Amino acid sequence: MTRYRIAPSILAADFARLGEEVSDVIAAGADLIHFDVMDNHYVPNLTFGPMVCAAIKPYASVPVDVHLMVEPVDALIEAFIGAGADIITFHPEASHHIDRSLALIKNAGRQAGLVLNPATPPQVLEHVFDKLDMVLLMSVNPGFGGQAFIPHTLDKLRQVRTMLDAYRAHSGRRIALEVDGGIKTANIAAAAAAGADTFVAGSAIFGAADYAAEIAAMRRELAAV
């Protein structure tokens, strides 16, 4: 059976009490903490740096999943390794040498992944499967939280799932398939049926009055897939 993971994005949390928010959402059942890094260069927004990651790390009893929306990327990969990131994903467009950037993460003993924007073709994955622990599909155009899920992401999830299953069949290695953008109780099952196993949800969780109830509702939807 597929093990589904829910990764609340602290982009939607209360920034004035991030440590408490991280603790609360983990107590509510989060499997990962998703940490969105935007640089006002690769994307038109500015969020967190490595010092904030290091500050929340003591509150995170689950892996910290850092998504780098930055360009250039290599120096910040190294900074977030130092800040305690457990998983680091980045956009192939932001790296001059994708294989080398992935190797920076892997050589530090962390999990590495690539992020595909809605218009980025999955073929970029083909020559680096051996260095991937995760593929993240954006179901919105990156830069801002609270956007609506782009429906054709479901077709892309199915395409990438087929690629990852074929790789696993001959290598024995499992690569996680994460989806980020507009994920909520109403569409999480459709994303799972299309092949996703890890779900980033920001405003759907942090905007709820009861984090545990919202995560439980998502798990009920996943259990029915």
PDB file of N, CA, C and O in Angstrom, residues 143-211:
ATOM      1  N   GLY A 143       5.292  31.165  -6.467  1.00  0.00           N
ATOM      2  CA  GLY A 143       5.520  32.551  -6.080  1.00  0.00           C
ATOM      3  C   GLY A 143       4.598  33.031  -4.970  1.00  0.00           C
ATOM      4  O   GLY A 143       5.003  33.855  -4.165  1.00  0.00           O
ATOM      5  N   PHE A 144       3.389  32.494  -4.922  1.00  0.00           N
ATOM      6  CA  PHE A 144       2.425  32.954  -3.923  1.00  0.00           C
ATOM      7  C   PHE A 144       1.577  31.793  -3.437  1.00  0.00           C
ATOM      8  O   PHE A 144       1.239  30.895  -4.207  1.00  0.00           O
ATOM      9  N   GLY A 145       1.223  31.805  -2.161  1.00  0.00           N
ATOM     10  CA  GLY A 145       0.310  30.824  -1.610  1.00  0.00           C
ATOM     11  C   GLY A 145      -1.124  31.180  -1.937  1.00  0.00           C
ATOM     12  O   GLY A 145      -1.427  32.273  -2.407  1.00  0.00           O
ATOM     13  N   GLY A 146      -2.027  30.227  -1.696  1.00  0.00           N
ATOM     14  CA  GLY A 146      -3.450  30.493  -1.838  1.00  0.00           C
ATOM     15  C   GLY A 146      -3.996  30.430  -3.243  1.00  0.00           C
ATOM     16  O   GLY A 146      -5.146  30.813  -3.474  1.00  0.00           O
ATOM     17  N   GLN A 147      -3.208  29.926  -4.215  1.00  0.00           N
ATOM     18  CA  GLN A 147      -3.685  29.850  -5.596  1.00  0.00           C
ATOM     19  C   GLN A 147      -4.514  28.581  -5.807  1.00  0.00           C
ATOM     20  O   GLN A 147      -4.433  27.619  -5.060  1.00  0.00           O
ATOM     21  N   ALA A 148      -5.299  28.591  -6.898  1.00  0.00           N
ATOM     22  CA  ALA A 148      -6.155  27.450  -7.223  1.00  0.00           C
ATOM     23  C   ALA A 148      -5.368  26.379  -7.976  1.00  0.00           C
ATOM     24  O   ALA A 148      -4.492  26.681  -8.801  1.00  0.00           O
ATOM     25  N   PHE A 149      -5.692  25.134  -7.708  1.00  0.00           N
ATOM     26  CA  PHE A 149      -5.094  23.970  -8.349  1.00  0.00           C
ATOM     27  C   PHE A 149      -5.327  24.011  -9.859  1.00  0.00           C
ATOM     28  O   PHE A 149      -6.440  24.238 -10.313  1.00  0.00           O
ATOM     29  N   ILE A 150      -4.256  23.792 -10.650  1.00  0.00           N
ATOM     30  CA  ILE A 150      -4.376  23.740 -12.112  1.00  0.00           C
ATOM     31  C   ILE A 150      -4.762  22.319 -12.509  1.00  0.00           C
ATOM     32  O   ILE A 150      -3.998  21.377 -12.279  1.00  0.00           O
ATOM     33  N   PRO A 151      -5.931  22.112 -13.115  1.00  0.00           N
ATOM     34  CA  PRO A 151      -6.439  20.753 -13.330  1.00  0.00           C
ATOM     35  C   PRO A 151      -5.539  19.850 -14.160  1.00  0.00           C
ATOM     36  O   PRO A 151      -5.478  18.644 -13.913  1.00  0.00           O
ATOM     37  N   HIS A 152      -4.827  20.389 -15.167  1.00  0.00           N
ATOM     38  CA  HIS A 152      -4.027  19.499 -16.014  1.00  0.00           C
ATOM     39  C   HIS A 152      -2.835  18.896 -15.265  1.00  0.00           C
ATOM     40  O   HIS A 152      -2.144  18.009 -15.790  1.00  0.00           O
ATOM     41  N   THR A 153      -2.615  19.352 -14.018  1.00  0.00           N
ATOM     42  CA  THR A 153      -1.586  18.725 -13.189  1.00  0.00           C
ATOM     43  C   THR A 153      -1.864  17.239 -13.001  1.00  0.00           C
ATOM     44  O   THR A 153      -0.930  16.444 -12.854  1.00  0.00           O
ATOM     45  N   LEU A 154      -3.133  16.841 -13.006  1.00  0.00           N
ATOM     46  CA  LEU A 154      -3.466  15.431 -12.817  1.00  0.00           C
ATOM     47  C   LEU A 154      -2.881  14.580 -13.942  1.00  0.00           C
ATOM     48  O   LEU A 154      -2.360  13.485 -13.701  1.00  0.00           O
ATOM     49  N   ASP A 155      -2.951  15.078 -15.178  1.00  0.00           N
ATOM     50  CA  ASP A 155      -2.358  14.344 -16.301  1.00  0.00           C
ATOM     51  C   ASP A 155      -0.841  14.235 -16.141  1.00  0.00           C
ATOM     52  O   ASP A 155      -0.244  13.191 -16.416  1.00  0.00           O
ATOM     53  N   LYS A 156      -0.227  15.312 -15.674  1.00  0.00           N
ATOM     54  CA  LYS A 156       1.224  15.314 -15.495  1.00  0.00           C
ATOM     55  C   LYS A 156       1.628  14.388 -14.353  1.00  0.00           C
ATOM     56  O   LYS A 156       2.654  13.698 -14.431  1.00  0.00           O
ATOM     57  N   LEU A 157       0.843  14.350 -13.287  1.00  0.00           N
ATOM     58  CA  LEU A 157       1.097  13.406 -12.200  1.00  0.00           C
ATOM     59  C   LEU A 157       1.082  11.974 -12.722  1.00  0.00           C
ATOM     60  O   LEU A 157       1.961  11.166 -12.380  1.00  0.00           O
ATOM     61  N   ARG A 158       0.113  11.651 -13.544  1.00  0.00           N
ATOM     62  CA  ARG A 158       0.030  10.287 -14.102  1.00  0.00           C
ATOM     63  C   ARG A 158       1.263   9.983 -14.958  1.00  0.00           C
ATOM     64  O   ARG A 158       1.821   8.874 -14.897  1.00  0.00           O
ATOM     65  N   GLN A 159       1.694  10.974 -15.750  1.00  0.00           N
ATOM     66  CA  GLN A 159       2.865  10.782 -16.606  1.00  0.00           C
ATOM     67  C   GLN A 159       4.127  10.532 -15.778  1.00  0.00           C
ATOM     68  O   GLN A 159       4.893   9.608 -16.044  1.00  0.00           O
ATOM     69  N   VAL A 160       4.322  11.361 -14.748  1.00  0.00           N
ATOM     70  CA  VAL A 160       5.521  11.219 -13.915  1.00  0.00           C
ATOM     71  C   VAL A 160       5.448   9.940 -13.089  1.00  0.00           C
ATOM     72  O   VAL A 160       6.464   9.251 -12.904  1.00  0.00           O
ATOM     73  N   ARG A 161       4.266   9.578 -12.587  1.00  0.00           N
ATOM     74  CA  ARG A 161       4.132   8.332 -11.840  1.00  0.00           C
ATOM     75  C   ARG A 161       4.546   7.130 -12.698  1.00  0.00           C
ATOM     76  O   ARG A 161       5.232   6.217 -12.224  1.00  0.00           O
ATOM     77  N   THR A 162       4.158   7.140 -13.967  1.00  0.00           N
ATOM     78  CA  THR A 162       4.554   6.054 -14.870  1.00  0.00           C
ATOM     79  C   THR A 162       6.074   5.987 -15.005  1.00  0.00           C
ATOM     80  O   THR A 162       6.671   4.902 -14.979  1.00  0.00           O
ATOM     81  N   MET A 163       6.714   7.156 -15.117  1.00  0.00           N
ATOM     82  CA  MET A 163       8.171   7.213 -15.221  1.00  0.00           C
ATOM     83  C   MET A 163       8.834   6.680 -13.952  1.00  0.00           C
ATOM     84  O   MET A 163       9.796   5.895 -14.011  1.00  0.00           O
ATOM     85  N   LEU A 164       8.328   7.101 -12.795  1.00  0.00           N
ATOM     86  CA  LEU A 164       8.935   6.689 -11.529  1.00  0.00           C
ATOM     87  C   LEU A 164       8.720   5.196 -11.272  1.00  0.00           C
ATOM     88  O   LEU A 164       9.615   4.518 -10.742  1.00  0.00           O
ATOM     89  N   ASP A 165       7.565   4.685 -11.648  1.00  0.00           N
ATOM     90  CA  ASP A 165       7.303   3.250 -11.468  1.00  0.00           C
ATOM     91  C   ASP A 165       8.220   2.423 -12.366  1.00  0.00           C
ATOM     92  O   ASP A 165       8.712   1.360 -11.952  1.00  0.00           O
ATOM     93  N   ALA A 166       8.455   2.891 -13.591  1.00  0.00           N
ATOM     94  CA  ALA A 166       9.349   2.172 -14.499  1.00  0.00           C
ATOM     95  C   ALA A 166      10.773   2.171 -13.955  1.00  0.00           C
ATOM     96  O   ALA A 166      11.475   1.146 -14.008  1.00  0.00           O
ATOM     97  N   TYR A 167      11.195   3.310 -13.398  1.00  0.00           N
ATOM     98  CA  TYR A 167      12.537   3.375 -12.810  1.00  0.00           C
ATOM     99  C   TYR A 167      12.640   2.439 -11.607  1.00  0.00           C
ATOM    100  O   TYR A 167      13.637   1.707 -11.457  1.00  0.00           O
ATOM    101  N   ARG A 168      11.612   2.420 -10.777  1.00  0.00           N
ATOM    102  CA  ARG A 168      11.643   1.550  -9.599  1.00  0.00           C
ATOM    103  C   ARG A 168      11.686   0.070  -9.992  1.00  0.00           C
ATOM    104  O   ARG A 168      12.346  -0.746  -9.336  1.00  0.00           O
ATOM    105  N   ALA A 169      11.011  -0.278 -11.081  1.00  0.00           N
ATOM    106  CA  ALA A 169      10.946  -1.667 -11.503  1.00  0.00           C
ATOM    107  C   ALA A 169      12.321  -2.230 -11.850  1.00  0.00           C
ATOM    108  O   ALA A 169      12.592  -3.408 -11.610  1.00  0.00           O
ATOM    109  N   HIS A 170      13.193  -1.379 -12.409  1.00  0.00           N
ATOM    110  CA  HIS A 170      14.510  -1.908 -12.774  1.00  0.00           C
ATOM    111  C   HIS A 170      15.611  -1.542 -11.790  1.00  0.00           C
ATOM    112  O   HIS A 170      16.662  -2.173 -11.781  1.00  0.00           O
ATOM    113  N   SER A 171      15.369  -0.551 -10.914  1.00  0.00           N
ATOM    114  CA  SER A 171      16.416  -0.138  -9.975  1.00  0.00           C
ATOM    115  C   SER A 171      16.152  -0.588  -8.541  1.00  0.00           C
ATOM    116  O   SER A 171      17.076  -0.689  -7.738  1.00  0.00           O
ATOM    117  N   GLY A 172      14.864  -0.782  -8.210  1.00  0.00           N
ATOM    118  CA  GLY A 172      14.495  -1.090  -6.835  1.00  0.00           C
ATOM    119  C   GLY A 172      14.385   0.129  -5.951  1.00  0.00           C
ATOM    120  O   GLY A 172      14.045   0.011  -4.771  1.00  0.00           O
ATOM    121  N   ARG A 173      14.658   1.315  -6.478  1.00  0.00           N
ATOM    122  CA  ARG A 173      14.615   2.557  -5.700  1.00  0.00           C
ATOM    123  C   ARG A 173      13.272   3.252  -5.874  1.00  0.00           C
ATOM    124  O   ARG A 173      12.805   3.441  -6.990  1.00  0.00           O
ATOM    125  N   ARG A 174      12.699   3.668  -4.757  1.00  0.00           N
ATOM    126  CA  ARG A 174      11.446   4.414  -4.788  1.00  0.00           C
ATOM    127  C   ARG A 174      11.732   5.904  -4.693  1.00  0.00           C
ATOM    128  O   ARG A 174      12.506   6.346  -3.845  1.00  0.00           O
ATOM    129  N   ILE A 175      11.120   6.675  -5.569  1.00  0.00           N
ATOM    130  CA  ILE A 175      11.229   8.135  -5.555  1.00  0.00           C
ATOM    131  C   ILE A 175       9.846   8.691  -5.218  1.00  0.00           C
ATOM    132  O   ILE A 175       8.847   8.328  -5.856  1.00  0.00           O
ATOM    133  N   ALA A 176       9.776   9.547  -4.215  1.00  0.00           N
ATOM    134  CA  ALA A 176       8.502  10.130  -3.803  1.00  0.00           C
ATOM    135  C   ALA A 176       7.990  11.107  -4.863  1.00  0.00           C
ATOM    136  O   ALA A 176       8.782  11.764  -5.558  1.00  0.00           O
ATOM    137  N   LEU A 177       6.678  11.218  -4.967  1.00  0.00           N
ATOM    138  CA  LEU A 177       6.049  12.158  -5.890  1.00  0.00           C
ATOM    139  C   LEU A 177       5.155  13.105  -5.091  1.00  0.00           C
ATOM    140  O   LEU A 177       4.105  12.718  -4.575  1.00  0.00           O
ATOM    141  N   GLU A 178       5.614  14.340  -4.994  1.00  0.00           N
ATOM    142  CA  GLU A 178       4.956  15.371  -4.189  1.00  0.00           C
ATOM    143  C   GLU A 178       4.204  16.336  -5.097  1.00  0.00           C
ATOM    144  O   GLU A 178       4.618  16.582  -6.238  1.00  0.00           O
ATOM    145  N   VAL A 179       3.118  16.887  -4.606  1.00  0.00           N
ATOM    146  CA  VAL A 179       2.359  17.883  -5.351  1.00  0.00           C
ATOM    147  C   VAL A 179       2.105  19.078  -4.444  1.00  0.00           C
ATOM    148  O   VAL A 179       1.840  18.923  -3.246  1.00  0.00           O
ATOM    149  N   ASP A 180       2.198  20.280  -5.028  1.00  0.00           N
ATOM    150  CA  ASP A 180       2.128  21.514  -4.234  1.00  0.00           C
ATOM    151  C   ASP A 180       1.361  22.576  -4.996  1.00  0.00           C
ATOM    152  O   ASP A 180       1.732  22.946  -6.118  1.00  0.00           O
ATOM    153  N   GLY A 181       0.288  23.075  -4.372  1.00  0.00           N
ATOM    154  CA  GLY A 181      -0.446  24.198  -4.934  1.00  0.00           C
ATOM    155  C   GLY A 181      -1.935  23.935  -4.981  1.00  0.00           C
ATOM    156  O   GLY A 181      -2.403  23.103  -5.765  1.00  0.00           O
ATOM    157  N   GLY A 182      -2.674  24.580  -4.102  1.00  0.00           N
ATOM    158  CA  GLY A 182      -4.127  24.450  -4.124  1.00  0.00           C
ATOM    159  C   GLY A 182      -4.647  23.119  -3.635  1.00  0.00           C
ATOM    160  O   GLY A 182      -5.808  22.766  -3.885  1.00  0.00           O
ATOM    161  N   ILE A 183      -3.819  22.362  -2.901  1.00  0.00           N
ATOM    162  CA  ILE A 183      -4.258  21.065  -2.387  1.00  0.00           C
ATOM    163  C   ILE A 183      -5.170  21.277  -1.180  1.00  0.00           C
ATOM    164  O   ILE A 183      -4.851  22.038  -0.271  1.00  0.00           O
ATOM    165  N   LYS A 184      -6.301  20.584  -1.185  1.00  0.00           N
ATOM    166  CA  LYS A 184      -7.265  20.689  -0.090  1.00  0.00           C
ATOM    167  C   LYS A 184      -8.064  19.389  -0.028  1.00  0.00           C
ATOM    168  O   LYS A 184      -7.864  18.483  -0.851  1.00  0.00           O
ATOM    169  N   THR A 185      -8.948  19.303   0.936  1.00  0.00           N
ATOM    170  CA  THR A 185      -9.719  18.077   1.134  1.00  0.00           C
ATOM    171  C   THR A 185     -10.504  17.696  -0.123  1.00  0.00           C
ATOM    172  O   THR A 185     -10.638  16.513  -0.446  1.00  0.00           O
ATOM    173  N   ALA A 186     -10.985  18.689  -0.855  1.00  0.00           N
ATOM    174  CA  ALA A 186     -11.835  18.416  -2.018  1.00  0.00           C
ATOM    175  C   ALA A 186     -11.086  17.808  -3.196  1.00  0.00           C
ATOM    176  O   ALA A 186     -11.712  17.184  -4.066  1.00  0.00           O
ATOM    177  N   ASN A 187      -9.745  17.985  -3.272  1.00  0.00           N
ATOM    178  CA  ASN A 187      -9.042  17.469  -4.452  1.00  0.00           C
ATOM    179  C   ASN A 187      -7.868  16.546  -4.120  1.00  0.00           C
ATOM    180  O   ASN A 187      -7.206  16.034  -5.024  1.00  0.00           O
ATOM    181  N   ILE A 188      -7.590  16.301  -2.846  1.00  0.00           N
ATOM    182  CA  ILE A 188      -6.426  15.500  -2.481  1.00  0.00           C
ATOM    183  C   ILE A 188      -6.561  14.061  -2.978  1.00  0.00           C
ATOM    184  O   ILE A 188      -5.577  13.444  -3.413  1.00  0.00           O
ATOM    185  N   ALA A 189      -7.771  13.520  -2.981  1.00  0.00           N
ATOM    186  CA  ALA A 189      -7.973  12.150  -3.449  1.00  0.00           C
ATOM    187  C   ALA A 189      -7.694  12.038  -4.947  1.00  0.00           C
ATOM    188  O   ALA A 189      -7.106  11.049  -5.405  1.00  0.00           O
ATOM    189  N   ALA A 190      -8.095  13.037  -5.714  1.00  0.00           N
ATOM    190  CA  ALA A 190      -7.834  13.016  -7.158  1.00  0.00           C
ATOM    191  C   ALA A 190      -6.340  13.053  -7.436  1.00  0.00           C
ATOM    192  O   ALA A 190      -5.845  12.356  -8.331  1.00  0.00           O
ATOM    193  N   ALA A 191      -5.602  13.856  -6.652  1.00  0.00           N
ATOM    194  CA  ALA A 191      -4.150  13.922  -6.822  1.00  0.00           C
ATOM    195  C   ALA A 191      -3.506  12.589  -6.451  1.00  0.00           C
ATOM    196  O   ALA A 191      -2.564  12.131  -7.114  1.00  0.00           O
ATOM    197  N   ALA A 192      -4.013  11.934  -5.409  1.00  0.00           N
ATOM    198  CA  ALA A 192      -3.487  10.629  -5.010  1.00  0.00           C
ATOM    199  C   ALA A 192      -3.792   9.577  -6.075  1.00  0.00           C
ATOM    200  O   ALA A 192      -2.932   8.764  -6.426  1.00  0.00           O
ATOM    201  N   ALA A 193      -4.994   9.588  -6.606  1.00  0.00           N
ATOM    202  CA  ALA A 193      -5.363   8.622  -7.638  1.00  0.00           C
ATOM    203  C   ALA A 193      -4.514   8.794  -8.891  1.00  0.00           C
ATOM    204  O   ALA A 193      -4.264   7.819  -9.619  1.00  0.00           O
ATOM    205  N   ALA A 194      -4.054  10.012  -9.134  1.00  0.00           N
ATOM    206  CA  ALA A 194      -3.200  10.280 -10.291  1.00  0.00           C
ATOM    207  C   ALA A 194      -1.744   9.893 -10.039  1.00  0.00           C
ATOM    208  O   ALA A 194      -0.946   9.891 -10.981  1.00  0.00           O
ATOM    209  N   GLY A 195      -1.384   9.584  -8.776  1.00  0.00           N
ATOM    210  CA  GLY A 195      -0.037   9.094  -8.522  1.00  0.00           C
ATOM    211  C   GLY A 195       0.748   9.790  -7.443  1.00  0.00           C
ATOM    212  O   GLY A 195       1.822   9.322  -7.070  1.00  0.00           O
ATOM    213  N   ALA A 196       0.259  10.904  -6.910  1.00  0.00           N
ATOM    214  CA  ALA A 196       0.994  11.600  -5.854  1.00  0.00           C
ATOM    215  C   ALA A 196       0.950  10.815  -4.550  1.00  0.00           C
ATOM    216  O   ALA A 196      -0.037  10.130  -4.260  1.00  0.00           O
ATOM    217  N   ASP A 197       2.026  10.905  -3.780  1.00  0.00           N
ATOM    218  CA  ASP A 197       2.040  10.270  -2.460  1.00  0.00           C
ATOM    219  C   ASP A 197       2.368  11.245  -1.342  1.00  0.00           C
ATOM    220  O   ASP A 197       2.262  10.910  -0.172  1.00  0.00           O
ATOM    221  N   THR A 198       2.770  12.465  -1.694  1.00  0.00           N
ATOM    222  CA  THR A 198       3.124  13.491  -0.704  1.00  0.00           C
ATOM    223  C   THR A 198       2.411  14.775  -1.106  1.00  0.00           C
ATOM    224  O   THR A 198       2.472  15.169  -2.273  1.00  0.00           O
ATOM    225  N   PHE A 199       1.749  15.423  -0.130  1.00  0.00           N
ATOM    226  CA  PHE A 199       0.840  16.519  -0.456  1.00  0.00           C
ATOM    227  C   PHE A 199       1.176  17.749   0.374  1.00  0.00           C
ATOM    228  O   PHE A 199       1.101  17.714   1.610  1.00  0.00           O
ATOM    229  N   VAL A 200       1.533  18.820  -0.310  1.00  0.00           N
ATOM    230  CA  VAL A 200       1.788  20.091   0.358  1.00  0.00           C
ATOM    231  C   VAL A 200       0.468  20.845   0.442  1.00  0.00           C
ATOM    232  O   VAL A 200      -0.221  21.022  -0.565  1.00  0.00           O
ATOM    233  N   ALA A 201       0.115  21.267   1.644  1.00  0.00           N
ATOM    234  CA  ALA A 201      -1.111  22.044   1.837  1.00  0.00           C
ATOM    235  C   ALA A 201      -0.790  23.189   2.778  1.00  0.00           C
ATOM    236  O   ALA A 201      -0.297  22.962   3.886  1.00  0.00           O
ATOM    237  N   GLY A 202      -1.044  24.401   2.343  1.00  0.00           N
ATOM    238  CA  GLY A 202      -0.754  25.568   3.162  1.00  0.00           C
ATOM    239  C   GLY A 202      -1.997  26.152   3.780  1.00  0.00           C
ATOM    240  O   GLY A 202      -2.350  25.853   4.921  1.00  0.00           O
ATOM    241  N   SER A 203      -2.693  26.987   3.005  1.00  0.00           N
ATOM    242  CA  SER A 203      -3.853  27.682   3.547  1.00  0.00           C
ATOM    243  C   SER A 203      -4.972  26.716   3.934  1.00  0.00           C
ATOM    244  O   SER A 203      -5.745  26.996   4.854  1.00  0.00           O
ATOM    245  N   ALA A 204      -5.069  25.553   3.276  1.00  0.00           N
ATOM    246  CA  ALA A 204      -6.115  24.593   3.629  1.00  0.00           C
ATOM    247  C   ALA A 204      -5.966  24.115   5.071  1.00  0.00           C
ATOM    248  O   ALA A 204      -6.965  23.851   5.748  1.00  0.00           O
ATOM    249  N   ILE A 205      -4.721  24.000   5.538  1.00  0.00           N
ATOM    250  CA  ILE A 205      -4.481  23.544   6.913  1.00  0.00           C
ATOM    251  C   ILE A 205      -4.374  24.726   7.865  1.00  0.00           C
ATOM    252  O   ILE A 205      -5.095  24.802   8.863  1.00  0.00           O
ATOM    253  N   PHE A 206      -3.481  25.662   7.556  1.00  0.00           N
ATOM    254  CA  PHE A 206      -3.254  26.764   8.488  1.00  0.00           C
ATOM    255  C   PHE A 206      -4.420  27.744   8.522  1.00  0.00           C
ATOM    256  O   PHE A 206      -4.547  28.537   9.460  1.00  0.00           O
ATOM    257  N   GLY A 207      -5.285  27.691   7.519  1.00  0.00           N
ATOM    258  CA  GLY A 207      -6.477  28.527   7.530  1.00  0.00           C
ATOM    259  C   GLY A 207      -7.648  27.881   8.243  1.00  0.00           C
ATOM    260  O   GLY A 207      -8.701  28.506   8.408  1.00  0.00           O
ATOM    261  N   ALA A 208      -7.466  26.626   8.676  1.00  0.00           N
ATOM    262  CA  ALA A 208      -8.541  25.907   9.364  1.00  0.00           C
ATOM    263  C   ALA A 208      -8.522  26.224  10.856  1.00  0.00           C
ATOM    264  O   ALA A 208      -7.461  26.471  11.433  1.00  0.00           O
ATOM    265  N   ALA A 209      -9.677  26.175  11.467  1.00  0.00           N
ATOM    266  CA  ALA A 209      -9.766  26.434  12.906  1.00  0.00           C
ATOM    267  C   ALA A 209      -9.137  25.298  13.708  1.00  0.00           C
ATOM    268  O   ALA A 209      -8.622  25.513  14.806  1.00  0.00           O
ATOM    269  N   ASP A 210      -9.175  24.081  13.149  1.00  0.00           N
ATOM    270  CA  ASP A 210      -8.679  22.901  13.848  1.00  0.00           C
ATOM    271  C   ASP A 210      -7.752  22.147  12.900  1.00  0.00           C
ATOM    272  O   ASP A 210      -8.206  21.476  11.974  1.00  0.00           O
ATOM    273  N   TYR A 211      -6.426  22.277  13.104  1.00  0.00           N
ATOM    274  CA  TYR A 211      -5.459  21.642  12.211  1.00  0.00           C
ATOM    275  C   TYR A 211      -5.642  20.125  12.188  1.00  0.00           C
ATOM    276  O   TYR A 211      -5.590  19.493  11.129  1.00  0.00           O
TER     277      TYR A 211
END
